[in-house]
Amino acid sequence: MAADSRKDTGQEAAHLTLDELMPWSVRPLRTGRSWVTGPDPASLKARWERLVRADGEEQDRLFRPTRFRTPRTPVAALPGQTTSTGRFARAPGAYPEPVRVLHGPFDEQWLIPDHRLIDAARPELWRVADAHQLFAVEHGYVPGDCGPALSVTALLPDGYAPAGRPARVRPLFRRPGGTEPNLAPGLCAALGAAGLGRDAGLGPDGGEVTPESLLAWTLAAARPAPGGCLVPLPREGGLWSAGVELGRELLRLHLRGSRGGERPRLPGGRRPYVRSAVPPRPGSVAYDTESGTLLLDEGRIAPVPTGAWEFRVGGVRMLEVWFGRRAAAWTGAERDGLDAVGPAAWPREWTSELLELITVLALLDGVRDRRRELAEQVDAARTLTREELRAAGVLPVPAAARRPATVLGRQEEGPEGQFTLV
C-alpha cells in the first residue's frame, strides 16, 4: 500500500529510489502474441497442437507474425529449457511443458517456454531464475493510486501491469544459486554500520543486514512515484526492525507457500467457501457488500471480506481482473485464431485458485493499517540521505552493477543447434 503522506514532496525528494538500491533491472517480457500464455495449461497444449498441424498461410495466420518472430525465425533456446531451436515451420519439435509465471500482480498463469514464440523473453531473467531467486516487480504508476508499489514473487514474472506503464523487474540475486545480491555495492555493510541490523536481530554479531531483510523492508516501505518506487531508509534500528518484521509477513503472503513457507490461511470462520457451485461458463463477477458474497452468475463464494474485493493495484480491482482473464475464454467475442482455443467450461482448479487469491488479498488488506502506521513513523523520523551513502561509497552505483552478470556455468543452445557462450 502506498503511504498516505505522499503530499510532502520535499520529503519524497529525499527518499532513495529502488533503482539506486537494486540497480540491475530488466524490462517486462513481451510475448508479441497473447496465445502463448493463459490460465489453463491444457488449452496451451491444444493451441500448440493446432499450430503444428497447420501449414503455410494458415500457420502464419495462427502464429501471428511480428517483425521479431515468424514461424521461420531462428532463435536460441531459453536458458534452462530444452526446446527445439530449429525454425518452427520446419521443425517444431516436441511440446515444451508450460512453466508457471506471474502475469501481473497476484495472477499466476502458464507460459509456453519456447523462445521461437516470444518476441522478447528476457533470457537474462531465465538464467537467474532458480530455487533461490526472488523477483521484485514494480507496478505501473497511476496518479492517486493507493495500492502497493511492488510485488515479490518466486515465479518468473512477465511484468504485466493492469494499469499504468509496465515497470521493471528486479531480481534479488545477479547469479544463480542465490549469489551476488542485486544491491548497490556496499549497501548492506553501510546499513549495518548505521546500526540497523542490530535491533532487527540479524546475524551473530547483531549488526548484519542481509539482502533478504532489505527486500522485506522494501516490500513494507516502498511508495509508488512517477519515476519509480521510492524507498526511505530509517536511521532508527527499532523502526527498521518493525519494518523488516512486517515485510517478512508480506513476503510470506506474496510467495504463497513457495520457498518452504506455509500457504496463506484465514482463521476459521473467516475462510471463504463455495456456497453455490460456479456455473460452467460464468459471464460476470460481482460483490454483495451486505452478505460479503462473491457472485459468479449463480455461483456463490462467502465469506469474502470487502477489503479483498476492493483490493486494487493501479486503481484496478484484482479480483475483477483475475476473473476477466478467465471468463474471456467464452465471453471474448473478438477472440479468434489460437486465442479462441480455451476450456469449454470453468475448470475446478480455477475455483481453488480463486479461493487462495481471496485469502491472500484479505490478509494483505488486514495489514493495511500497519503499513500506514509504518509510513507515518518513517515520515516523522530522520532517514538516511544520498549524501551519506555517497560518503560511504555506496552511491553512485557503478555502471557494471546495472548490467546482467556474465554467466558461464552452463552451455546454451543457439539457433539451429549451435552453441553459444553467455
mmCIF file with all atom_site columns, N, CA, C and O in Angstrom, residues 49-66:
data_model
loop_
_atom_site.group_PDB
_atom_site.id
_atom_site.type_symbol
_atom_site.label_atom_id
_atom_site.label_alt_id
_atom_site.label_comp_id
_atom_site.label_asym_id
_atom_site.label_entity_id
_atom_site.label_seq_id
_atom_site.pdbx_PDB_ins_code
_atom_site.Cartn_x
_atom_site.Cartn_y
_atom_site.Cartn_z
_atom_site.occupancy
_atom_site.B_iso_or_equiv
_atom_site.pdbx_formal_charge
_atom_site.auth_seq_id
_atom_site.auth_comp_id
_atom_site.auth_asym_id
_atom_site.auth_atom_id
_atom_site.pdbx_PDB_model_num
ATOM 1  N N  . GLU A 1 49 ? -0.734 -27.810 -30.543 1.00 0.00 ? 49 GLU A N  1
ATOM 2  C CA . GLU A 1 49 ? -1.023 -28.910 -31.474 1.00 0.00 ? 49 GLU A CA 1
ATOM 3  C C  . GLU A 1 49 ? -1.739 -28.400 -32.720 1.00 0.00 ? 49 GLU A C  1
ATOM 4  O O  . GLU A 1 49 ? -1.475 -28.866 -33.832 1.00 0.00 ? 49 GLU A O  1
ATOM 5  N N  . ARG A 1 50 ? -2.630 -27.445 -32.553 1.00 0.00 ? 50 ARG A N  1
ATOM 6  C CA . ARG A 1 50 ? -3.302 -26.885 -33.721 1.00 0.00 ? 50 ARG A CA 1
ATOM 7  C C  . ARG A 1 50 ? -2.320 -26.130 -34.599 1.00 0.00 ? 50 ARG A C  1
ATOM 8  O O  . ARG A 1 50 ? -2.376 -26.210 -35.835 1.00 0.00 ? 50 ARG A O  1
ATOM 9  N N  . LEU A 1 51 ? -1.396 -25.400 -33.986 1.00 0.00 ? 51 LEU A N  1
ATOM 10 C CA . LEU A 1 51 ? -0.395 -24.660 -34.752 1.00 0.00 ? 51 LEU A CA 1
ATOM 11 C C  . LEU A 1 51 ? 0.521  -25.607 -35.512 1.00 0.00 ? 51 LEU A C  1
ATOM 12 O O  . LEU A 1 51 ? 0.849  -25.370 -36.677 1.00 0.00 ? 51 LEU A O  1
ATOM 13 N N  . VAL A 1 52 ? 0.928  -26.693 -34.873 1.00 0.00 ? 52 VAL A N  1
ATOM 14 C CA . VAL A 1 52 ? 1.826  -27.648 -35.518 1.00 0.00 ? 52 VAL A CA 1
ATOM 15 C C  . VAL A 1 52 ? 1.139  -28.317 -36.710 1.00 0.00 ? 52 VAL A C  1
ATOM 16 O O  . VAL A 1 52 ? 1.768  -28.576 -37.746 1.00 0.00 ? 52 VAL A O  1
ATOM 17 N N  . ARG A 1 53 ? -0.156 -28.604 -36.581 1.00 0.00 ? 53 ARG A N  1
ATOM 18 C CA . ARG A 1 53 ? -0.877 -29.277 -37.669 1.00 0.00 ? 53 ARG A CA 1
ATOM 19 C C  . ARG A 1 53 ? -1.112 -28.359 -38.866 1.00 0.00 ? 53 ARG A C  1
ATOM 20 O O  . ARG A 1 53 ? -1.294 -28.834 -39.991 1.00 0.00 ? 53 ARG A O  1
ATOM 21 N N  . ALA A 1 54 ? -1.117 -27.057 -38.639 1.00 0.00 ? 54 ALA A N  1
ATOM 22 C CA . ALA A 1 54 ? -1.399 -26.105 -39.717 1.00 0.00 ? 54 ALA A CA 1
ATOM 23 C C  . ALA A 1 54 ? -0.209 -26.005 -40.675 1.00 0.00 ? 54 ALA A C  1
ATOM 24 O O  . ALA A 1 54 ? 0.944  -26.253 -40.306 1.00 0.00 ? 54 ALA A O  1
ATOM 25 N N  . ASP A 1 55 ? -0.487 -25.627 -41.916 1.00 0.00 ? 55 ASP A N  1
ATOM 26 C CA . ASP A 1 55 ? 0.544  -25.491 -42.941 1.00 0.00 ? 55 ASP A CA 1
ATOM 27 C C  . ASP A 1 55 ? 0.479  -24.110 -43.575 1.00 0.00 ? 55 ASP A C  1
ATOM 28 O O  . ASP A 1 55 ? -0.586 -23.476 -43.627 1.00 0.00 ? 55 ASP A O  1
ATOM 29 N N  . GLY A 1 56 ? 1.633  -23.655 -44.058 1.00 0.00 ? 56 GLY A N  1
ATOM 30 C CA . GLY A 1 56 ? 1.697  -22.481 -44.899 1.00 0.00 ? 56 GLY A CA 1
ATOM 31 C C  . GLY A 1 56 ? 1.008  -21.259 -44.347 1.00 0.00 ? 56 GLY A C  1
ATOM 32 O O  . GLY A 1 56 ? 1.284  -20.808 -43.225 1.00 0.00 ? 56 GLY A O  1
ATOM 33 N N  . GLU A 1 57 ? 0.083  -20.696 -45.148 1.00 0.00 ? 57 GLU A N  1
ATOM 34 C CA . GLU A 1 57 ? -0.575 -19.460 -44.772 1.00 0.00 ? 57 GLU A CA 1
ATOM 35 C C  . GLU A 1 57 ? -1.400 -19.606 -43.502 1.00 0.00 ? 57 GLU A C  1
ATOM 36 O O  . GLU A 1 57 ? -1.496 -18.666 -42.706 1.00 0.00 ? 57 GLU A O  1
ATOM 37 N N  . GLU A 1 58 ? -2.003 -20.777 -43.300 1.00 0.00 ? 58 GLU A N  1
ATOM 38 C CA . GLU A 1 58 ? -2.802 -20.982 -42.096 1.00 0.00 ? 58 GLU A CA 1
ATOM 39 C C  . GLU A 1 58 ? -1.917 -20.954 -40.854 1.00 0.00 ? 58 GLU A C  1
ATOM 40 O O  . GLU A 1 58 ? -2.298 -20.390 -39.827 1.00 0.00 ? 58 GLU A O  1
ATOM 41 N N  . GLN A 1 59 ? -0.741 -21.540 -40.924 1.00 0.00 ? 59 GLN A N  1
ATOM 42 C CA . GLN A 1 59 ? 0.170  -21.495 -39.783 1.00 0.00 ? 59 GLN A CA 1
ATOM 43 C C  . GLN A 1 59 ? 0.625  -20.069 -39.514 1.00 0.00 ? 59 GLN A C  1
ATOM 44 O O  . GLN A 1 59 ? 0.716  -19.646 -38.361 1.00 0.00 ? 59 GLN A O  1
ATOM 45 N N  . ASP A 1 60 ? 0.892  -19.330 -40.578 1.00 0.00 ? 60 ASP A N  1
ATOM 46 C CA . ASP A 1 60 ? 1.261  -17.915 -40.400 1.00 0.00 ? 60 ASP A CA 1
ATOM 47 C C  . ASP A 1 60 ? 0.138  -17.145 -39.716 1.00 0.00 ? 60 ASP A C  1
ATOM 48 O O  . ASP A 1 60 ? 0.382  -16.341 -38.809 1.00 0.00 ? 60 ASP A O  1
ATOM 49 N N  . ARG A 1 61 ? -1.089 -17.367 -40.152 1.00 0.00 ? 61 ARG A N  1
ATOM 50 C CA . ARG A 1 61 ? -2.218 -16.648 -39.571 1.00 0.00 ? 61 ARG A CA 1
ATOM 51 C C  . ARG A 1 61 ? -2.372 -16.965 -38.094 1.00 0.00 ? 61 ARG A C  1
ATOM 52 O O  . ARG A 1 61 ? -2.584 -16.083 -37.264 1.00 0.00 ? 61 ARG A O  1
ATOM 53 N N  . LEU A 1 62 ? -2.265 -18.255 -37.748 1.00 0.00 ? 62 LEU A N  1
ATOM 54 C CA . LEU A 1 62 ? -2.406 -18.657 -36.352 1.00 0.00 ? 62 LEU A CA 1
ATOM 55 C C  . LEU A 1 62 ? -1.233 -18.170 -35.509 1.00 0.00 ? 62 LEU A C  1
ATOM 56 O O  . LEU A 1 62 ? -1.397 -17.786 -34.347 1.00 0.00 ? 62 LEU A O  1
ATOM 57 N N  . PHE A 1 63 ? -0.045 -18.191 -36.080 1.00 0.00 ? 63 PHE A N  1
ATOM 58 C CA . PHE A 1 63 ? 1.156  -17.801 -35.344 1.00 0.00 ? 63 PHE A CA 1
ATOM 59 C C  . PHE A 1 63 ? 1.105  -16.326 -34.949 1.00 0.00 ? 63 PHE A C  1
ATOM 60 O O  . PHE A 1 63 ? 1.570  -15.938 -33.887 1.00 0.00 ? 63 PHE A O  1
ATOM 61 N N  . ARG A 1 64 ? 0.546  -15.487 -35.843 1.00 0.00 ? 64 ARG A N  1
ATOM 62 C CA . ARG A 1 64 ? 0.518  -14.035 -35.672 1.00 0.00 ? 64 ARG A CA 1
ATOM 63 C C  . ARG A 1 64 ? 1.938  -13.455 -35.713 1.00 0.00 ? 64 ARG A C  1
ATOM 64 O O  . ARG A 1 64 ? 2.492  -13.005 -34.698 1.00 0.00 ? 64 ARG A O  1
ATOM 65 N N  . PRO A 1 65 ? 2.558  -13.457 -36.881 1.00 0.00 ? 65 PRO A N  1
ATOM 66 C CA . PRO A 1 65 ? 3.942  -12.984 -37.014 1.00 0.00 ? 65 PRO A CA 1
ATOM 67 C C  . PRO A 1 65 ? 4.088  -11.513 -36.636 1.00 0.00 ? 65 PRO A C  1
ATOM 68 O O  . PRO A 1 65 ? 3.167  -10.715 -36.801 1.00 0.00 ? 65 PRO A O  1
ATOM 69 N N  . THR A 1 66 ? 5.243  -11.181 -36.123 1.00 0.00 ? 66 THR A N  1
ATOM 70 C CA . THR A 1 66 ? 5.653  -9.801  -35.893 1.00 0.00 ? 66 THR A CA 1
ATOM 71 C C  . THR A 1 66 ? 7.008  -9.622  -36.551 1.00 0.00 ? 66 THR A C  1
ATOM 72 O O  . THR A 1 66 ? 7.583  -10.579 -37.094 1.00 0.00 ? 66 THR A O  1
#
